[in-house]
């Protein structure tokens, strides 16, 4: 169990709150395992009608804990991060996300698998996988070009360009951008609570239909990305980039061909 993930219940709404603010809510293996378990339990608990994933009013998450990446790189689909993303991917119940402040790496990727996303307009979303010597993960290399077109997706995935909450809403990655973190959390909770008054089976089958026939292809993409990501985590390029972050210096890729 991780004390860095808080679980709250308000009638049929289960809130999963990231709470490791001194490390900008960087996600550890223990946090992923806990989140995976909470999501799986929520999906099989008939009293839960919707799930809200959030961080604090100033920070969603700085992504995977970089020290963890270096010390215990993921091995395969059975690692805690995959267990969490798999649980999110397979959720039958609606999942809403509230994002304020940074949403880096998996913090942005996971939004692509939520049903509703509310963001603070000055939130900073970023997928710096390539700059870290890694590659896109969990379906983003497929979903984002489809959603935004190749050119825009290339800026976000290859160059790792940061974008704001306001842009995320404009591009359809988020439903709405709110004026600040507090307003974002309030709005997301309000929208998530709407599901408590809807017939649950109708919500479930409708969500299932919206996922469409491309779902199995997406599953394959996720497996391919996962295998490459695990290889890249052990690459000299990634080790240089991740070590540079921990040592607070600029990475030097000059020696790589
Ligand atoms: N993994 C591990 N530690 C992290 C972290 C991460 N992903 N993100 C932040 N931290 C730690 C910092 O090392 C620092 O720890 P310290 O106080 O013990 O030195 C603390 O959290 C605060 O981070 P800091 O960088 O000082 O905060 P900031 O407000 O200046 O910047 C971010 C916030 C999110 C922009 C910046 O921390 C960042 O870029 N983090 C890395 C994001 C990343 O590349 N994630 C991986 C994606 S695959």
PDB file of C-alpha atoms and ligand atoms in Angstrom:
ATOM      1  CA  UNK A   1       0.000   0.000   0.000  1.00  0.00           C
ATOM      2  CA  UNK A   2       1.294   3.492  -0.786  1.00  0.00           C
ATOM      3  CA  UNK A   3       0.510   6.485   1.417  1.00  0.00           C
ATOM      4  CA  UNK A   4       1.119   8.602  -1.675  1.00  0.00           C
ATOM      5  CA  UNK A   5      -2.223   7.627  -3.172  1.00  0.00           C
ATOM      6  CA  UNK A   6      -5.287   8.749  -1.232  1.00  0.00           C
ATOM      7  CA  UNK A   7      -8.608   7.047  -1.831  1.00  0.00           C
ATOM      8  CA  UNK A   8     -11.781   8.921  -0.944  1.00  0.00           C
ATOM      9  CA  UNK A   9     -15.430   7.902  -1.223  1.00  0.00           C
ATOM     10  CA  UNK A  10     -18.363  10.260  -1.655  1.00  0.00           C
ATOM     11  CA  UNK A  11     -21.491   8.208  -2.288  1.00  0.00           C
ATOM     12  CA  UNK A  12     -20.862   6.328  -5.556  1.00  0.00           C
ATOM     13  CA  UNK A  13     -17.852   8.433  -6.539  1.00  0.00           C
ATOM     14  CA  UNK A  14     -14.410   7.046  -5.778  1.00  0.00           C
ATOM     15  CA  UNK A  15     -11.586   9.577  -5.914  1.00  0.00           C
ATOM     16  CA  UNK A  16      -8.006   8.492  -6.399  1.00  0.00           C
ATOM     17  CA  UNK A  17      -5.777  11.408  -5.396  1.00  0.00           C
ATOM     18  CA  UNK A  18      -2.025  11.488  -6.046  1.00  0.00           C
ATOM     19  CA  UNK A  19      -0.341  12.847  -2.953  1.00  0.00           C
ATOM     20  CA  UNK A  20       3.417  13.035  -3.118  1.00  0.00           C
ATOM     21  CA  UNK A  21       3.746  16.758  -3.480  1.00  0.00           C
ATOM     22  CA  UNK A  22       7.409  17.051  -2.403  1.00  0.00           C
ATOM     23  CA  UNK A  23       8.274  15.070  -5.563  1.00  0.00           C
ATOM     24  CA  UNK A  24       5.619  16.723  -7.720  1.00  0.00           C
ATOM     25  CA  UNK A  25       3.534  13.543  -7.467  1.00  0.00           C
ATOM     26  CA  UNK A  26       6.157  11.485  -9.340  1.00  0.00           C
ATOM     27  CA  UNK A  27       4.754   7.970  -9.622  1.00  0.00           C
ATOM     28  CA  UNK A  28       6.567   5.095  -7.951  1.00  0.00           C
ATOM     29  CA  UNK A  29       6.076   1.375  -8.394  1.00  0.00           C
ATOM     30  CA  UNK A  30       4.190   1.262  -5.082  1.00  0.00           C
ATOM     31  CA  UNK A  31       1.850   4.028  -6.278  1.00  0.00           C
ATOM     32  CA  UNK A  32       1.124   2.246  -9.566  1.00  0.00           C
ATOM     33  CA  UNK A  33       0.407  -1.010  -7.732  1.00  0.00           C
ATOM     34  CA  UNK A  34      -1.953   0.721  -5.352  1.00  0.00           C
ATOM     35  CA  UNK A  35      -3.732   2.561  -8.185  1.00  0.00           C
ATOM     36  CA  UNK A  36      -4.088  -0.643 -10.187  1.00  0.00           C
ATOM     37  CA  UNK A  37      -5.670  -2.391  -7.202  1.00  0.00           C
ATOM     38  CA  UNK A  38      -8.007   0.530  -6.464  1.00  0.00           C
ATOM     39  CA  UNK A  39      -9.205   0.651 -10.086  1.00  0.00           C
ATOM     40  CA  UNK A  40      -9.742  -3.099 -10.294  1.00  0.00           C
ATOM     41  CA  UNK A  41     -11.676  -3.104  -7.005  1.00  0.00           C
ATOM     42  CA  UNK A  42     -13.740  -0.080  -8.081  1.00  0.00           C
ATOM     43  CA  UNK A  43     -14.676  -1.747 -11.344  1.00  0.00           C
ATOM     44  CA  UNK A  44     -16.050  -4.808  -9.580  1.00  0.00           C
ATOM     45  CA  UNK A  45     -17.753  -2.922  -6.738  1.00  0.00           C
ATOM     46  CA  UNK A  46     -21.398  -2.253  -7.692  1.00  0.00           C
ATOM     47  CA  UNK A  47     -21.599   0.675  -5.271  1.00  0.00           C
ATOM     48  CA  UNK A  48     -18.958   2.607  -7.264  1.00  0.00           C
ATOM     49  CA  UNK A  49     -20.516   4.456 -10.221  1.00  0.00           C
ATOM     50  CA  UNK A  50     -17.571   6.615 -11.334  1.00  0.00           C
ATOM     51  CA  UNK A  51     -13.889   7.211 -10.606  1.00  0.00           C
ATOM     52  CA  UNK A  52     -12.113  10.558 -10.408  1.00  0.00           C
ATOM     53  CA  UNK A  53      -8.322  10.705 -10.785  1.00  0.00           C
ATOM     54  CA  UNK A  54      -6.665  13.890  -9.572  1.00  0.00           C
ATOM     55  CA  UNK A  55      -3.594  15.375  -7.952  1.00  0.00           C
ATOM     56  CA  UNK A  56      -3.452  18.639  -6.050  1.00  0.00           C
ATOM     57  CA  UNK A  57      -4.597  22.120  -7.024  1.00  0.00           C
ATOM     58  CA  UNK A  58      -1.063  22.952  -8.188  1.00  0.00           C
ATOM     59  CA  UNK A  59       0.226  19.626  -9.499  1.00  0.00           C
ATOM     60  CA  UNK A  60      -1.170  16.579 -11.268  1.00  0.00           C
ATOM     61  CA  UNK A  61       1.997  14.520 -11.707  1.00  0.00           C
ATOM     62  CA  UNK A  62       5.582  14.854 -12.935  1.00  0.00           C
ATOM     63  CA  UNK A  63       5.238  11.371 -14.436  1.00  0.00           C
ATOM     64  CA  UNK A  64       7.144   8.229 -13.668  1.00  0.00           C
ATOM     65  CA  UNK A  65       9.635   8.557 -10.807  1.00  0.00           C
ATOM     66  CA  UNK A  66      12.948   8.976 -12.621  1.00  0.00           C
ATOM     67  CA  UNK A  67      14.967   7.365  -9.833  1.00  0.00           C
ATOM     68  CA  UNK A  68      12.705   4.305 -10.176  1.00  0.00           C
ATOM     69  CA  UNK A  69      13.286   4.306 -13.946  1.00  0.00           C
ATOM     70  CA  UNK A  70      17.043   4.092 -13.306  1.00  0.00           C
ATOM     71  CA  UNK A  71      17.032   1.724 -10.332  1.00  0.00           C
ATOM     72  CA  UNK A  72      14.188  -0.623 -11.248  1.00  0.00           C
ATOM     73  CA  UNK A  73      13.391  -0.266 -14.954  1.00  0.00           C
ATOM     74  CA  UNK A  74      10.138  -1.903 -15.958  1.00  0.00           C
ATOM     75  CA  UNK A  75      10.473  -5.425 -17.269  1.00  0.00           C
ATOM     76  CA  UNK A  76       7.257  -6.318 -18.989  1.00  0.00           C
ATOM     77  CA  UNK A  77       3.506  -6.209 -19.080  1.00  0.00           C
ATOM     78  CA  UNK A  78       3.380  -7.520 -15.502  1.00  0.00           C
ATOM     79  CA  UNK A  79       5.203  -4.504 -14.032  1.00  0.00           C
ATOM     80  CA  UNK A  80       3.242  -2.110 -11.761  1.00  0.00           C
ATOM     81  CA  UNK A  81       2.974   0.677 -14.347  1.00  0.00           C
ATOM     82  CA  UNK A  82       1.501  -1.711 -16.917  1.00  0.00           C
ATOM     83  CA  UNK A  83      -0.852  -3.170 -14.301  1.00  0.00           C
ATOM     84  CA  UNK A  84      -2.119   0.350 -13.616  1.00  0.00           C
ATOM     85  CA  UNK A  85      -2.478   1.344 -17.272  1.00  0.00           C
ATOM     86  CA  UNK A  86      -4.081  -2.009 -18.087  1.00  0.00           C
ATOM     87  CA  UNK A  87      -6.611  -1.515 -15.283  1.00  0.00           C
ATOM     88  CA  UNK A  88      -7.384   1.985 -16.610  1.00  0.00           C
ATOM     89  CA  UNK A  89      -7.627   0.700 -20.194  1.00  0.00           C
ATOM     90  CA  UNK A  90     -10.030  -2.062 -19.126  1.00  0.00           C
ATOM     91  CA  UNK A  91     -12.226   0.061 -16.837  1.00  0.00           C
ATOM     92  CA  UNK A  92     -15.888  -0.548 -17.547  1.00  0.00           C
ATOM     93  CA  UNK A  93     -16.941   2.345 -15.321  1.00  0.00           C
ATOM     94  CA  UNK A  94     -16.456   5.976 -16.323  1.00  0.00           C
ATOM     95  CA  UNK A  95     -13.195   7.641 -15.343  1.00  0.00           C
ATOM     96  CA  UNK A  96     -12.834  11.410 -15.038  1.00  0.00           C
ATOM     97  CA  UNK A  97      -9.512  13.246 -14.612  1.00  0.00           C
ATOM     98  CA  UNK A  98      -8.778  16.659 -13.094  1.00  0.00           C
ATOM     99  CA  UNK A  99      -5.431  18.181 -14.082  1.00  0.00           C
ATOM    100  CA  UNK A 100      -3.741  21.257 -12.644  1.00  0.00           C
ATOM    101  CA  UNK A 101      -0.048  22.190 -12.885  1.00  0.00           C
ATOM    102  CA  UNK A 102       2.342  19.734 -14.520  1.00  0.00           C
ATOM    103  CA  UNK A 103       1.085  16.558 -16.200  1.00  0.00           C
ATOM    104  CA  UNK A 104       4.278  15.019 -17.565  1.00  0.00           C
ATOM    105  CA  UNK A 105       4.859  11.745 -19.414  1.00  0.00           C
ATOM    106  CA  UNK A 106       2.391   9.156 -18.230  1.00  0.00           C
ATOM    107  CA  UNK A 107       0.532  12.043 -16.584  1.00  0.00           C
ATOM    108  CA  UNK A 108      -0.516  13.113 -20.079  1.00  0.00           C
ATOM    109  CA  UNK A 109      -0.694   9.617 -21.603  1.00  0.00           C
ATOM    110  CA  UNK A 110      -3.191   8.398 -19.036  1.00  0.00           C
ATOM    111  CA  UNK A 111      -5.599  11.199 -19.972  1.00  0.00           C
ATOM    112  CA  UNK A 112      -6.028   9.576 -23.387  1.00  0.00           C
ATOM    113  CA  UNK A 113      -7.694   6.642 -21.599  1.00  0.00           C
ATOM    114  CA  UNK A 114     -10.077   8.637 -19.410  1.00  0.00           C
ATOM    115  CA  UNK A 115     -13.654   9.419 -20.416  1.00  0.00           C
ATOM    116  CA  UNK A 116     -13.760  13.060 -19.324  1.00  0.00           C
ATOM    117  CA  UNK A 117     -10.804  15.356 -18.672  1.00  0.00           C
ATOM    118  CA  UNK A 118     -10.874  18.795 -17.011  1.00  0.00           C
ATOM    119  CA  UNK A 119      -7.751  20.919 -16.934  1.00  0.00           C
ATOM    120  CA  UNK A 120      -6.585  24.143 -15.432  1.00  0.00           C
ATOM    121  CA  UNK A 121      -5.957  26.541 -18.341  1.00  0.00           C
ATOM    122  CA  UNK A 122      -2.333  27.047 -17.280  1.00  0.00           C
ATOM    123  CA  UNK A 123      -1.660  23.332 -16.672  1.00  0.00           C
ATOM    124  CA  UNK A 124       1.515  22.156 -18.450  1.00  0.00           C
ATOM    125  CA  UNK A 125       1.178  18.921 -20.350  1.00  0.00           C
ATOM    126  CA  UNK A 126       4.208  17.286 -21.864  1.00  0.00           C
ATOM    127  CA  UNK A 127       5.373  13.936 -23.228  1.00  0.00           C
ATOM    128  CA  UNK A 128       9.187  14.250 -23.205  1.00  0.00           C
ATOM    129  CA  UNK A 129       9.801  10.589 -24.020  1.00  0.00           C
ATOM    130  CA  UNK A 130      12.212  11.108 -26.915  1.00  0.00           C
ATOM    131  CA  UNK A 131      14.293  13.688 -25.011  1.00  0.00           C
ATOM    132  CA  UNK A 132      14.592  11.068 -22.249  1.00  0.00           C
ATOM    133  CA  UNK A 133      15.853   8.467 -24.728  1.00  0.00           C
ATOM    134  CA  UNK A 134      12.502   6.661 -24.527  1.00  0.00           C
ATOM    135  CA  UNK A 135       9.522   6.306 -26.867  1.00  0.00           C
ATOM    136  CA  UNK A 136       5.768   6.967 -26.668  1.00  0.00           C
ATOM    137  CA  UNK A 137       3.785   4.597 -24.492  1.00  0.00           C
ATOM    138  CA  UNK A 138       0.398   3.133 -23.923  1.00  0.00           C
ATOM    139  CA  UNK A 139      -1.199   3.833 -27.256  1.00  0.00           C
ATOM    140  CA  UNK A 140      -0.192   7.487 -27.587  1.00  0.00           C
ATOM    141  CA  UNK A 141       1.775   6.863 -30.821  1.00  0.00           C
ATOM    142  CA  UNK A 142      -1.508   5.663 -32.356  1.00  0.00           C
ATOM    143  CA  UNK A 143      -4.110   7.795 -30.594  1.00  0.00           C
ATOM    144  CA  UNK A 144      -2.489  11.229 -30.919  1.00  0.00           C
ATOM    145  CA  UNK A 145      -1.818  11.206 -34.699  1.00  0.00           C
ATOM    146  CA  UNK A 146      -5.434  10.060 -35.171  1.00  0.00           C
ATOM    147  CA  UNK A 147      -6.728  12.775 -32.912  1.00  0.00           C
ATOM    148  CA  UNK A 148      -4.498  15.684 -33.951  1.00  0.00           C
ATOM    149  CA  UNK A 149      -3.009  14.729 -37.327  1.00  0.00           C
ATOM    150  CA  UNK A 150       0.574  13.599 -37.841  1.00  0.00           C
ATOM    151  CA  UNK A 151       2.176  17.068 -37.863  1.00  0.00           C
ATOM    152  CA  UNK A 152       0.832  18.249 -34.506  1.00  0.00           C
ATOM    153  CA  UNK A 153       1.350  14.817 -32.923  1.00  0.00           C
ATOM    154  CA  UNK A 154       4.986  14.869 -34.104  1.00  0.00           C
ATOM    155  CA  UNK A 155       5.589  18.160 -32.280  1.00  0.00           C
ATOM    156  CA  UNK A 156       4.174  16.674 -29.104  1.00  0.00           C
ATOM    157  CA  UNK A 157       5.692  13.193 -29.321  1.00  0.00           C
ATOM    158  CA  UNK A 158       8.987  13.660 -31.188  1.00  0.00           C
ATOM    159  CA  UNK A 159       9.960  17.138 -30.008  1.00  0.00           C
ATOM    160  CA  UNK A 160       8.183  16.721 -26.675  1.00  0.00           C
ATOM    161  CA  UNK A 161       6.685  20.211 -26.960  1.00  0.00           C
ATOM    162  CA  UNK A 162       4.831  21.297 -23.841  1.00  0.00           C
ATOM    163  CA  UNK A 163       1.261  22.531 -24.190  1.00  0.00           C
ATOM    164  CA  UNK A 164      -1.181  24.257 -21.899  1.00  0.00           C
ATOM    165  CA  UNK A 165      -4.483  23.129 -20.489  1.00  0.00           C
ATOM    166  CA  UNK A 166      -6.154  25.701 -22.753  1.00  0.00           C
ATOM    167  CA  UNK A 167      -4.533  24.038 -25.802  1.00  0.00           C
ATOM    168  CA  UNK A 168      -5.484  20.567 -24.541  1.00  0.00           C
ATOM    169  CA  UNK A 169      -9.130  21.676 -24.472  1.00  0.00           C
ATOM    170  CA  UNK A 170      -8.867  23.348 -27.886  1.00  0.00           C
ATOM    171  CA  UNK A 171      -7.432  20.137 -29.410  1.00  0.00           C
ATOM    172  CA  UNK A 172      -9.978  17.811 -27.815  1.00  0.00           C
ATOM    173  CA  UNK A 173      -7.583  16.125 -25.378  1.00  0.00           C
ATOM    174  CA  UNK A 174      -9.591  17.739 -22.559  1.00  0.00           C
ATOM    175  CA  UNK A 175     -13.247  18.665 -22.263  1.00  0.00           C
ATOM    176  CA  UNK A 176     -12.766  22.090 -20.737  1.00  0.00           C
ATOM    177  CA  UNK A 177     -10.070  24.381 -19.381  1.00  0.00           C
ATOM    178  CA  UNK A 178     -10.932  26.118 -16.119  1.00  0.00           C
ATOM    179  CA  UNK A 179      -9.447  29.275 -14.612  1.00  0.00           C
ATOM    180  CA  UNK A 180      -7.403  27.566 -11.871  1.00  0.00           C
ATOM    181  CA  UNK A 181      -6.703  24.317 -10.052  1.00  0.00           C
ATOM    182  CA  UNK A 182      -9.481  24.678  -7.478  1.00  0.00           C
ATOM    183  CA  UNK A 183     -12.102  25.365 -10.155  1.00  0.00           C
ATOM    184  CA  UNK A 184     -10.795  22.391 -12.157  1.00  0.00           C
ATOM    185  CA  UNK A 185     -11.145  19.950  -9.259  1.00  0.00           C
ATOM    186  CA  UNK A 186     -14.629  21.269  -8.455  1.00  0.00           C
ATOM    187  CA  UNK A 187     -15.777  20.985 -12.070  1.00  0.00           C
ATOM    188  CA  UNK A 188     -14.342  17.482 -12.515  1.00  0.00           C
ATOM    189  CA  UNK A 189     -16.016  16.264  -9.294  1.00  0.00           C
ATOM    190  CA  UNK A 190     -19.327  17.825 -10.350  1.00  0.00           C
ATOM    191  CA  UNK A 191     -19.178  16.152 -13.780  1.00  0.00           C
ATOM    192  CA  UNK A 192     -18.108  12.795 -12.306  1.00  0.00           C
ATOM    193  CA  UNK A 193     -21.046  12.934  -9.892  1.00  0.00           C
ATOM    194  CA  UNK A 194     -23.463  13.172 -12.815  1.00  0.00           C
ATOM    195  CA  UNK A 195     -22.776   9.476 -13.428  1.00  0.00           C
ATOM    196  CA  UNK A 196     -24.214   8.650  -9.987  1.00  0.00           C
ATOM    197  CA  UNK A 197     -27.666   9.544 -11.330  1.00  0.00           C
ATOM    198  CA  UNK A 198     -27.433   7.634 -14.606  1.00  0.00           C
ATOM    199  CA  UNK A 199     -28.349   3.964 -15.137  1.00  0.00           C
ATOM    200  CA  UNK A 200     -24.985   2.182 -14.656  1.00  0.00           C
ATOM    201  CA  UNK A 201     -25.411  -0.606 -17.217  1.00  0.00           C
ATOM    202  CA  UNK A 202     -26.389   1.904 -19.926  1.00  0.00           C
ATOM    203  CA  UNK A 203     -23.248   3.901 -19.123  1.00  0.00           C
ATOM    204  CA  UNK A 204     -21.131   0.737 -19.279  1.00  0.00           C
ATOM    205  CA  UNK A 205     -22.411  -0.544 -22.622  1.00  0.00           C
ATOM    206  CA  UNK A 206     -22.218   2.944 -24.142  1.00  0.00           C
ATOM    207  CA  UNK A 207     -18.600   3.341 -23.029  1.00  0.00           C
ATOM    208  CA  UNK A 208     -17.905  -0.092 -24.516  1.00  0.00           C
ATOM    209  CA  UNK A 209     -19.454   0.956 -27.849  1.00  0.00           C
ATOM    210  CA  UNK A 210     -17.488   4.219 -27.941  1.00  0.00           C
ATOM    211  CA  UNK A 211     -14.235   2.285 -27.680  1.00  0.00           C
ATOM    212  CA  UNK A 212     -15.096   0.846 -31.065  1.00  0.00           C
ATOM    213  CA  UNK A 213     -13.627  -1.914 -33.218  1.00  0.00           C
ATOM    214  CA  UNK A 214     -10.122  -0.372 -33.200  1.00  0.00           C
ATOM    215  CA  UNK A 215      -9.689  -1.541 -29.612  1.00  0.00           C
ATOM    216  CA  UNK A 216      -7.884  -4.789 -30.441  1.00  0.00           C
ATOM    217  CA  UNK A 217      -5.485  -2.990 -32.762  1.00  0.00           C
ATOM    218  CA  UNK A 218      -4.797  -0.491 -29.968  1.00  0.00           C
ATOM    219  CA  UNK A 219      -4.014  -3.393 -27.636  1.00  0.00           C
ATOM    220  CA  UNK A 220      -1.373  -4.606 -30.124  1.00  0.00           C
ATOM    221  CA  UNK A 221       0.119  -1.123 -30.444  1.00  0.00           C
ATOM    222  CA  UNK A 222       0.326  -0.913 -26.655  1.00  0.00           C
ATOM    223  CA  UNK A 223       2.202  -4.227 -26.501  1.00  0.00           C
ATOM    224  CA  UNK A 224       4.669  -3.089 -29.208  1.00  0.00           C
ATOM    225  CA  UNK A 225       5.240   0.280 -27.540  1.00  0.00           C
ATOM    226  CA  UNK A 226       5.705  -1.470 -24.188  1.00  0.00           C
ATOM    227  CA  UNK A 227       8.371  -3.824 -25.529  1.00  0.00           C
ATOM    228  CA  UNK A 228      10.268  -0.937 -27.145  1.00  0.00           C
ATOM    229  CA  UNK A 229       9.904   1.262 -24.075  1.00  0.00           C
ATOM    230  CA  UNK A 230      11.393  -1.458 -21.859  1.00  0.00           C
ATOM    231  CA  UNK A 231      14.338  -1.857 -24.252  1.00  0.00           C
ATOM    232  CA  UNK A 232      14.874   1.892 -24.450  1.00  0.00           C
ATOM    233  CA  UNK A 233      14.887   2.256 -20.646  1.00  0.00           C
ATOM    234  CA  UNK A 234      18.093   0.205 -20.625  1.00  0.00           C
ATOM    235  CA  UNK A 235      19.667   2.076 -23.551  1.00  0.00           C
ATOM    236  CA  UNK A 236      22.763   4.288 -23.033  1.00  0.00           C
ATOM    237  CA  UNK A 237      20.731   7.248 -24.387  1.00  0.00           C
ATOM    238  CA  UNK A 238      18.054   6.858 -21.718  1.00  0.00           C
ATOM    239  CA  UNK A 239      20.588   6.241 -18.960  1.00  0.00           C
ATOM    240  CA  UNK A 240      22.360   9.489 -19.934  1.00  0.00           C
ATOM    241  CA  UNK A 241      19.081  11.487 -20.048  1.00  0.00           C
ATOM    242  CA  UNK A 242      17.659  10.095 -16.801  1.00  0.00           C
ATOM    243  CA  UNK A 243      20.973  10.439 -14.926  1.00  0.00           C
ATOM    244  CA  UNK A 244      21.245  14.050 -16.155  1.00  0.00           C
ATOM    245  CA  UNK A 245      17.819  14.843 -14.631  1.00  0.00           C
ATOM    246  CA  UNK A 246      18.824  13.329 -11.292  1.00  0.00           C
ATOM    247  CA  UNK A 247      22.156  15.204 -11.380  1.00  0.00           C
ATOM    248  CA  UNK A 248      20.425  18.461 -12.416  1.00  0.00           C
ATOM    249  CA  UNK A 249      22.565  18.879 -15.531  1.00  0.00           C
ATOM    250  CA  UNK A 250      21.903  18.998 -19.265  1.00  0.00           C
ATOM    251  CA  UNK A 251      22.154  15.600 -20.985  1.00  0.00           C
ATOM    252  CA  UNK A 252      24.941  15.163 -23.549  1.00  0.00           C
ATOM    253  CA  UNK A 253      23.931  12.990 -26.512  1.00  0.00           C
ATOM    254  CA  UNK A 254      27.027  14.016 -28.520  1.00  0.00           C
ATOM    255  CA  UNK A 255      28.657  10.568 -28.311  1.00  0.00           C
ATOM    256  CA  UNK A 256      25.648   8.716 -29.719  1.00  0.00           C
ATOM    257  CA  UNK A 257      25.599   7.907 -33.421  1.00  0.00           C
TER     258      UNK A 257
HETATM  259  N1  LIG B   1      10.917  11.655 -10.741  1.00  0.00           N
HETATM  260  C1  LIG B   1      11.591  11.805  -9.588  1.00  0.00           C
HETATM  261  N2  LIG B   1      11.688  12.969  -8.929  1.00  0.00           N
HETATM  262  C2  LIG B   1      11.061  14.030  -9.471  1.00  0.00           C
HETATM  263  C3  LIG B   1      10.345  13.941 -10.681  1.00  0.00           C
HETATM  264  C4  LIG B   1      10.270  12.690 -11.317  1.00  0.00           C
HETATM  265  N3  LIG B   1       9.582  12.493 -12.438  1.00  0.00           N
HETATM  266  N4  LIG B   1       9.850  15.166 -10.966  1.00  0.00           N
HETATM  267  C5  LIG B   1      10.235  15.984  -9.980  1.00  0.00           C
HETATM  268  N5  LIG B   1      10.973  15.294  -9.073  1.00  0.00           N
HETATM  269  C6  LIG B   1      11.575  15.803  -7.830  1.00  0.00           C
HETATM  270  C7  LIG B   1      12.779  16.688  -8.104  1.00  0.00           C
HETATM  271  O1  LIG B   1      13.949  15.899  -8.265  1.00  0.00           O
HETATM  272  C8  LIG B   1      12.787  17.528  -6.847  1.00  0.00           C
HETATM  273  O2  LIG B   1      13.299  16.717  -5.791  1.00  0.00           O
HETATM  274  P1  LIG B   1      14.254  17.390  -4.656  1.00  0.00           P
HETATM  275  O3  LIG B   1      13.432  18.477  -4.049  1.00  0.00           O
HETATM  276  O4  LIG B   1      14.528  16.249  -3.726  1.00  0.00           O
HETATM  277  O5  LIG B   1      15.459  17.903  -5.396  1.00  0.00           O
HETATM  278  C9  LIG B   1      11.309  17.731  -6.544  1.00  0.00           C
HETATM  279  O6  LIG B   1      10.624  16.652  -7.190  1.00  0.00           O
HETATM  280  C10 LIG B   1      10.738  19.021  -7.090  1.00  0.00           C
HETATM  281  O7  LIG B   1      11.002  19.064  -8.490  1.00  0.00           O
HETATM  282  P2  LIG B   1      11.554  20.376  -9.223  1.00  0.00           P
HETATM  283  O8  LIG B   1      12.104  19.947 -10.554  1.00  0.00           O
HETATM  284  O9  LIG B   1      12.461  21.127  -8.330  1.00  0.00           O
HETATM  285  O10 LIG B   1      10.183  21.191  -9.408  1.00  0.00           O
HETATM  286  P3  LIG B   1       9.840  22.296 -10.487  1.00  0.00           P
HETATM  287  O11 LIG B   1       8.554  22.918 -10.048  1.00  0.00           O
HETATM  288  O12 LIG B   1      11.010  23.180 -10.756  1.00  0.00           O
HETATM  289  O13 LIG B   1       9.569  21.463 -11.862  1.00  0.00           O
HETATM  290  C11 LIG B   1       8.646  19.660 -13.169  1.00  0.00           C
HETATM  291  C12 LIG B   1       8.474  20.560 -11.935  1.00  0.00           C
HETATM  292  C13 LIG B   1       7.550  18.624 -13.142  1.00  0.00           C
HETATM  293  C14 LIG B   1       8.523  20.538 -14.427  1.00  0.00           C
HETATM  294  C15 LIG B   1      10.058  19.026 -13.141  1.00  0.00           C
HETATM  295  O14 LIG B   1      10.248  18.452 -11.851  1.00  0.00           O
HETATM  296  C16 LIG B   1      10.270  17.951 -14.163  1.00  0.00           C
HETATM  297  O15 LIG B   1      10.480  18.238 -15.330  1.00  0.00           O
HETATM  298  N6  LIG B   1      10.267  16.662 -13.722  1.00  0.00           N
HETATM  299  C17 LIG B   1      10.612  15.543 -14.537  1.00  0.00           C
HETATM  300  C18 LIG B   1       9.477  15.206 -15.462  1.00  0.00           C
HETATM  301  C19 LIG B   1       9.815  14.015 -16.305  1.00  0.00           C
HETATM  302  O16 LIG B   1      10.651  14.070 -17.166  1.00  0.00           O
HETATM  303  N7  LIG B   1       9.116  12.891 -16.020  1.00  0.00           N
HETATM  304  C20 LIG B   1       9.288  11.640 -16.678  1.00  0.00           C
HETATM  305  C21 LIG B   1       8.393  11.545 -17.841  1.00  0.00           C
HETATM  306  S1  LIG B   1       8.566   9.996 -18.704  1.00  0.00           S
END
